[in-house]
Structures are given as structure tokens and as C-alpha cells.
PDB file of C-alpha atoms in Angstrom:
ATOM      1  CA  MET A  50      -0.968  -9.038  34.262  1.00 58.00           C
ATOM      2  CA  LEU A  51      -3.025  -9.750  36.895  1.00 59.00           C
ATOM      3  CA  LEU A  52      -1.148  -7.818  39.467  1.00 60.00           C
ATOM      4  CA  HIS A  53      -1.828  -4.184  39.733  1.00 63.00           C
ATOM      5  CA  ALA A  54       0.609  -1.267  41.852  1.00 59.00           C
ATOM      6  CA  GLY A  55      -2.673   0.044  43.245  1.00 68.00           C
ATOM      7  CA  PRO A  56      -6.453   1.694  42.942  1.00 77.00           C
ATOM      8  CA  MET A  57      -5.509   4.389  40.012  1.00 76.00           C
ATOM      9  CA  HIS A  58      -3.059   2.200  38.483  1.00 73.00           C
ATOM     10  CA  ILE A  59      -5.686  -0.507  37.377  1.00 78.00           C
ATOM     11  CA  ILE A  60      -8.499   1.714  37.123  1.00 82.00           C
ATOM     12  CA  MET A  61      -6.550   3.588  34.370  1.00 78.00           C
ATOM     13  CA  ASN A  62      -5.727   0.529  32.575  1.00 79.00           C
ATOM     14  CA  LEU A  63      -9.561  -0.851  32.976  1.00 83.00           C
ATOM     15  CA  TYR A  64      -9.948   2.809  31.305  1.00 85.00           C
ATOM     16  CA  VAL A  65      -8.471   2.313  28.491  1.00 81.00           C
ATOM     17  CA  GLN A  66      -9.058  -1.548  28.446  1.00 84.00           C
ATOM     18  CA  PHE A  67     -12.240  -0.732  27.726  1.00 86.00           C
ATOM     19  CA  LEU A  68     -11.778   2.447  25.470  1.00 83.00           C
ATOM     20  CA  VAL A  69      -9.851   0.409  22.880  1.00 84.00           C
ATOM     21  CA  GLY A  70     -10.802  -3.269  23.565  1.00 85.00           C
ATOM     22  CA  MET A  71     -14.885  -2.936  23.604  1.00 86.00           C
ATOM     23  CA  LYS A  72     -14.019  -1.577  19.730  1.00 86.00           C
ATOM     24  CA  CYS A  73     -11.406  -4.111  18.988  1.00 88.00           C
ATOM     25  CA  GLU A  74     -13.648  -7.053  20.447  1.00 89.00           C
ATOM     26  CA  THR A  75     -16.413  -5.934  18.348  1.00 89.00           C
ATOM     27  CA  ALA A  76     -14.733  -5.821  15.257  1.00 86.00           C
ATOM     28  CA  TRP A  77     -12.332  -9.099  15.959  1.00 87.00           C
ATOM     29  CA  GLY A  78     -14.610 -11.465  18.411  1.00 89.00           C
ATOM     30  CA  THR A  79     -13.789 -12.309  21.414  1.00 90.00           C
ATOM     31  CA  ARG A  80     -11.033 -14.881  20.557  1.00 92.00           C
ATOM     32  CA  THR A  81      -8.964 -13.160  18.372  1.00 90.00           C
ATOM     33  CA  THR A  82      -9.114  -9.974  21.241  1.00 91.00           C
ATOM     34  CA  ALA A  83      -7.787 -12.224  23.315  1.00 91.00           C
ATOM     35  CA  THR A  84      -5.336 -14.187  22.008  1.00 93.00           C
ATOM     36  CA  ILE A  85      -3.479 -11.003  20.378  1.00 94.00           C
ATOM     37  CA  TYR A  86      -4.191  -9.596  24.483  1.00 93.00           C
ATOM     38  CA  LEU A  87      -2.411 -12.495  26.437  1.00 94.00           C
ATOM     39  CA  LEU A  88       0.590 -13.079  23.519  1.00 95.00           C
ATOM     40  CA  SER A  89       1.247  -9.410  23.584  1.00 94.00           C
ATOM     41  CA  GLY A  90       1.134  -9.454  27.534  1.00 92.00           C
ATOM     42  CA  VAL A  91       3.603 -12.366  27.655  1.00 92.00           C
ATOM     43  CA  GLY A  92       5.651 -11.227  24.876  1.00 94.00           C
ATOM     44  CA  GLY A  93       5.693  -7.493  27.209  1.00 91.00           C
ATOM     45  CA  ASN A  94       6.414  -9.023  30.108  1.00 88.00           C
ATOM     46  CA  LEU A  95       9.529 -11.721  28.490  1.00 89.00           C
ATOM     47  CA  LEU A  96      11.480  -8.514  27.860  1.00 88.00           C
ATOM     48  CA  SER A  97      10.675  -6.711  30.233  1.00 85.00           C
ATOM     49  CA  SER A  98      12.052  -9.527  32.566  1.00 83.00           C
ATOM     50  CA  VAL A  99      15.233 -10.055  30.413  1.00 83.00           C
ATOM     51  CA  GLY A 100      15.803  -6.402  30.288  1.00 79.00           C
ATOM     52  CA  ASP A 101      15.680  -5.083  33.805  1.00 69.00           C
ATOM     53  CA  SER A 102      15.574  -7.982  35.932  1.00 64.00           C
ATOM     54  CA  SER A 103      16.159  -5.680  38.876  1.00 64.00           C
ATOM     55  CA  SER A 104      12.701  -5.183  39.199  1.00 66.00           C
ATOM     56  CA  ILE A 105       9.284  -6.451  39.686  1.00 68.00           C
ATOM     57  CA  GLY A 106       6.763  -5.175  36.684  1.00 68.00           C
ATOM     58  CA  VAL A 107       3.383  -5.040  37.268  1.00 64.00           C
ATOM     59  CA  GLY A 108      -0.151  -4.657  35.813  1.00 71.00           C
ATOM     60  CA  ALA A 109      -1.954  -5.308  32.169  1.00 80.00           C
ATOM     61  CA  SER A 110      -0.649  -2.256  30.194  1.00 84.00           C
ATOM     62  CA  GLY A 111       2.149  -4.396  27.669  1.00 87.00           C
ATOM     63  CA  ALA A 112      -1.136  -6.474  26.575  1.00 90.00           C
ATOM     64  CA  ILE A 113      -3.323  -3.013  26.249  1.00 89.00           C
ATOM     65  CA  VAL A 114      -0.217  -1.797  24.014  1.00 90.00           C
ATOM     66  CA  GLY A 115      -0.166  -4.540  22.482  1.00 94.00           C
ATOM     67  CA  ILE A 116      -4.130  -4.068  21.587  1.00 93.00           C
ATOM     68  CA  VAL A 117      -3.634  -0.698  20.168  1.00 91.00           C
ATOM     69  CA  GLY A 118      -0.365  -2.083  18.597  1.00 92.00           C
ATOM     70  CA  ALA A 119      -2.663  -4.521  16.562  1.00 92.00           C
ATOM     71  CA  ARG A 120      -5.179  -2.032  16.275  1.00 89.00           C
ATOM     72  CA  THR A 121      -3.069   0.160  14.101  1.00 88.00           C
ATOM     73  CA  MET A 122      -1.643  -2.505  12.266  1.00 86.00           C
ATOM     74  CA  LYS A 123      -5.490  -3.299  10.934  1.00 84.00           C
ATOM     75  CA  VAL A 124      -6.035   0.400  10.170  1.00 82.00           C
ATOM     76  CA  LEU A 125      -2.505   0.514   7.440  1.00 81.00           C
ATOM     77  CA  THR A 126      -2.903  -3.256   6.393  1.00 78.00           C
ATOM     78  CA  THR A 127      -6.693  -2.005   5.199  1.00 78.00           C
ATOM     79  CA  TRP A 128      -5.574   1.869   4.728  1.00 77.00           C
ATOM     80  CA  HIS A 129      -7.428   2.186   1.136  1.00 76.00           C
ATOM     81  CA  GLU A 130     -10.352   0.238   1.529  1.00 78.00           C
ATOM     82  CA  ARG A 131     -11.441   2.709   4.289  1.00 79.00           C
ATOM     83  CA  GLU A 132     -13.094   6.369   4.381  1.00 88.00           C
ATOM     84  CA  PRO A 133     -10.603   8.778   4.300  1.00 88.00           C
ATOM     85  CA  ARG A 134     -12.833  10.099   7.788  1.00 92.00           C
ATOM     86  CA  ALA A 135     -12.719   7.190   9.213  1.00 87.00           C
ATOM     87  CA  ARG A 136      -9.181   6.013   9.081  1.00 83.00           C
ATOM     88  CA  ASN A 137      -7.462   9.421   9.842  1.00 88.00           C
ATOM     89  CA  GLN A 138      -9.566   9.573  13.166  1.00 89.00           C
ATOM     90  CA  GLU A 139      -8.318   5.826  13.726  1.00 85.00           C
ATOM     91  CA  ALA A 140      -4.669   7.117  12.959  1.00 85.00           C
ATOM     92  CA  THR A 141      -5.042  10.385  15.095  1.00 89.00           C
ATOM     93  CA  GLN A 142      -6.370   7.984  17.914  1.00 87.00           C
ATOM     94  CA  ALA A 143      -3.123   5.978  17.733  1.00 84.00           C
ATOM     95  CA  VAL A 144      -0.424   8.614  16.992  1.00 86.00           C
ATOM     96  CA  PHE A 145      -2.542  10.057  20.311  1.00 88.00           C
ATOM     97  CA  PHE A 146      -1.826   7.076  22.821  1.00 84.00           C
ATOM     98  CA  LEU A 147       1.419   6.379  21.166  1.00 83.00           C
ATOM     99  CA  MET A 148       2.157  10.028  22.426  1.00 86.00           C
ATOM    100  CA  MET A 149       0.399   9.767  25.747  1.00 83.00           C
ATOM    101  CA  LEU A 150       2.938   6.356  26.358  1.00 81.00           C
ATOM    102  CA  LEU A 151       5.880   8.118  25.082  1.00 78.00           C
ATOM    103  CA  LEU A 152       4.828  11.305  28.040  1.00 81.00           C
ATOM    104  CA  PHE A 153       4.242   9.084  31.014  1.00 76.00           C
ATOM    105  CA  GLY A 154       6.622   6.902  29.898  1.00 71.00           C
ATOM    106  CA  THR A 155       9.660   9.152  31.404  1.00 72.00           C
ATOM    107  CA  ASN A 156       7.963   8.395  34.808  1.00 71.00           C
ATOM    108  CA  ALA A 157      10.597   6.180  36.766  1.00 68.00           C
ATOM    109  CA  HIS A 158       8.091   3.831  37.227  1.00 73.00           C
ATOM    110  CA  VAL A 159       6.553   2.649  34.581  1.00 72.00           C
ATOM    111  CA  ASP A 160       7.787  -0.796  32.501  1.00 77.00           C
ATOM    112  CA  ASN A 161       8.932   1.198  28.873  1.00 81.00           C
ATOM    113  CA  LEU A 162       9.949  -2.602  28.215  1.00 86.00           C
ATOM    114  CA  ALA A 163       6.295  -3.878  28.864  1.00 87.00           C
ATOM    115  CA  HIS A 164       4.878  -1.751  26.263  1.00 88.00           C
ATOM    116  CA  LEU A 165       7.531  -1.898  23.629  1.00 90.00           C
ATOM    117  CA  GLY A 166       7.218  -5.762  23.854  1.00 92.00           C
ATOM    118  CA  GLY A 167       3.750  -5.415  23.925  1.00 93.00           C
ATOM    119  CA  LEU A 168       3.378  -3.461  21.014  1.00 93.00           C
ATOM    120  CA  VAL A 169       5.739  -5.235  18.638  1.00 94.00           C
ATOM    121  CA  VAL A 170       3.816  -8.351  19.545  1.00 96.00           C
ATOM    122  CA  GLY A 171       0.593  -6.929  18.905  1.00 94.00           C
ATOM    123  CA  SER A 172       1.368  -5.815  15.875  1.00 92.00           C
ATOM    124  CA  LEU A 173       3.086  -8.635  14.691  1.00 93.00           C
ATOM    125  CA  CYS A 174       0.074 -10.708  15.579  1.00 93.00           C
ATOM    126  CA  ALA A 175      -2.098  -8.384  13.239  1.00 90.00           C
ATOM    127  CA  LEU A 176       0.272  -8.874  10.813  1.00 86.00           C
ATOM    128  CA  ALA A 177      -0.171 -11.862  10.980  1.00 87.00           C
ATOM    129  CA  LEU A 178      -3.938 -12.425  10.862  1.00 85.00           C
ATOM    130  CA  TRP A 179      -4.476  -9.608   8.386  1.00 76.00           C
ATOM    131  CA  GLY A 180      -1.460  -8.988   6.329  1.00 63.00           C
ATOM    132  CA  GLU A 181      -3.221  -7.995   3.375  1.00 59.00           C
ATOM    133  CA  ALA A 182      -1.256  -6.680   0.638  1.00 49.00           C
ATOM    134  CA  ASP A 183      -4.219  -4.929  -2.086  1.00 52.00           C
ATOM    135  CA  GLN A 184      -5.226  -1.986   0.751  1.00 53.00           C
ATOM    136  CA  CYS A 185      -2.202  -1.730   2.927  1.00 54.00           C
ATOM    137  CA  LEU A 186      -0.549   1.908   3.150  1.00 54.00           C
ATOM    138  CA  CYS A 187       2.416   0.145   2.200  1.00 59.00           C
ATOM    139  CA  ARG A 188       1.388  -1.288  -0.922  1.00 57.00           C
ATOM    140  CA  ARG A 189       4.810  -1.405  -2.948  1.00 58.00           C
ATOM    141  CA  PHE A 190       6.087  -3.353  -0.125  1.00 57.00           C
ATOM    142  CA  THR A 191       3.463  -6.382   0.165  1.00 57.00           C
ATOM    143  CA  GLU A 192       3.075  -6.719  -3.813  1.00 59.00           C
ATOM    144  CA  THR A 193       6.701  -7.197  -3.790  1.00 61.00           C
ATOM    145  CA  LEU A 194       6.984  -9.384  -0.473  1.00 64.00           C
ATOM    146  CA  GLY A 195       3.398 -11.230  -1.478  1.00 67.00           C
ATOM    147  CA  GLN A 196       0.483 -11.152   0.980  1.00 70.00           C
ATOM    148  CA  ALA A 197       0.960 -14.996   2.222  1.00 74.00           C
ATOM    149  CA  THR A 198       4.525 -14.699   2.460  1.00 78.00           C
ATOM    150  CA  LEU A 199       4.296 -11.417   4.674  1.00 77.00           C
ATOM    151  CA  ARG A 200       1.841 -13.546   7.019  1.00 80.00           C
ATOM    152  CA  ARG A 201       4.163 -15.908   7.552  1.00 85.00           C
ATOM    153  CA  LEU A 202       7.069 -13.967   8.257  1.00 86.00           C
ATOM    154  CA  ALA A 203       4.686 -11.984  10.889  1.00 86.00           C
ATOM    155  CA  ALA A 204       3.780 -15.523  12.593  1.00 89.00           C
ATOM    156  CA  ALA A 205       7.217 -16.699  11.971  1.00 91.00           C
ATOM    157  CA  ALA A 206       8.348 -12.925  14.297  1.00 91.00           C
ATOM    158  CA  VAL A 207       6.027 -13.944  17.309  1.00 92.00           C
ATOM    159  CA  ALA A 208       6.988 -17.662  17.594  1.00 92.00           C
ATOM    160  CA  LEU A 209      10.769 -16.540  17.710  1.00 92.00           C
ATOM    161  CA  TRP A 210       9.973 -13.355  20.043  1.00 90.00           C
ATOM    162  CA  PHE A 211       9.152 -16.273  22.426  1.00 90.00           C
ATOM    163  CA  VAL A 212      11.699 -18.528  21.630  1.00 90.00           C
ATOM    164  CA  VAL A 213      14.340 -16.352  21.792  1.00 88.00           C
ATOM    165  CA  PHE A 214      13.423 -14.116  24.815  1.00 87.00           C
ATOM    166  CA  GLY A 215      12.606 -17.513  26.963  1.00 85.00           C
ATOM    167  CA  LEU A 216      15.436 -18.726  26.260  1.00 86.00           C
ATOM    168  CA  LEU A 217      17.061 -15.299  27.212  1.00 84.00           C
ATOM    169  CA  LEU A 218      15.197 -15.347  30.152  1.00 81.00           C
ATOM    170  CA  PHE A 219      15.637 -18.794  31.359  1.00 82.00           C
ATOM    171  CA  THR A 220      19.506 -19.003  30.666  1.00 82.00           C
ATOM    172  CA  LYS A 221      20.004 -15.897  33.220  1.00 69.00           C
ATOM    173  CA  VAL A 222      22.003 -13.968  30.494  1.00 66.00           C
ATOM    174  CA  LYS A 223      22.048 -10.378  30.882  1.00 64.00           C
ATOM    175  CA  VAL A 224      20.954  -8.549  28.111  1.00 62.00           C
ATOM    176  CA  PRO A 225      22.446  -4.699  28.031  1.00 60.00           C
ATOM    177  CA  LEU A 226      19.003  -2.579  27.018  1.00 57.00           C
ATOM    178  CA  TRP A 227      19.569   1.058  26.801  1.00 50.00           C
ATOM    179  CA  PHE A 228      16.817   1.956  27.109  1.00 47.00           C
ATOM    180  CA  VAL A 229      15.425   0.437  29.948  1.00 48.00           C
ATOM    181  CA  HIS A 230      15.307   3.816  32.043  1.00 47.00           C
ATOM    182  CA  CYS A 231      14.838   6.149  29.072  1.00 46.00           C
TER     183      CYS A 231
END
């Protein structure tokens, strides 16, 4: 997460991190934002290392995508308590960012596995922290499951992510991931 492929790479990462990270840090606090950032970055790098051991990934984009995933999940879990204009604006920003990821993901040098891993871990971290069933967009699901259960399942999924992909990495098991070079 500290190495980058050149000046343009680090400038682009810093720009996106500035746009997204500052809003999140103001809303959630430094400790929470940093925790999600680090977990997403490491989780994304784990998936990348297990899925494509033939190349070395650099950059912080897995961590940045994790912050975007967490922010999107926060919007979804507090959908009904937000002003319609604000939630639509945030949802549009999230969709735009994800579409840009897909567009730039067609480049052969982009580590899509790190992006995917960061997105999944960041989203799960947000559910573990803020899985509020009463205001969620998917209210029926969360009412059935329950707020505490949703949060516990998300936290367990984050832990399981690190255990499974950590074991796969250190046991050198080859995992055929068909979307590595998509």
C-alpha cells in the first residue's frame, strides 16, 4: 500500500483518497477510517496475492476502494434517515466511482483483485460497524435477520476473509480465479 508504480499512480491515488477519505474521516473519525482503510488494503492485497502470484501489486487502490465500499454501505444502511437529495447524490457518486473502476480495470496493469478484495472487506467492515436494520434500504432482510446478528455476521466474514486468504497465501495453494485478468 506504500509502493506505487510512478508519480502519476501516486497522484491519482492521493487525489481519490483526498476526495473520498476526507469526507469519511470527518464523518467517522480518524481511527475508524484508518481501521477500514488498513483492513481493506490488506484484505485486497491478500486476495491479489492468492489469485495472481505471478505479479506484484503496488498502490493503495484496494484500501481506497474499501473506503468507497464502506461509504456506499453506510449510505445503504442509513438510506431512509437521509434526505432524498443527499442520498441520491451519494449513491450517484458511488455508482460513478465503481463505473470508473470498471473502465480503468480493463487496463492490463490494474490489479482488479486488490480492488475487489478492498471493496468486499470495506463493505463488510461498514456492515459490522453500522448494520442498522431500522433505516436500511433492504429493511425486510435486516428486520428478519436482526441488527445484532447482521453486525456479528459481517465481523465474522471479515475475520474469515483474513483466515482463509492468509492460509491460502502461506500454504502456497494455487487458486484458479477466472476473473484475474478480466
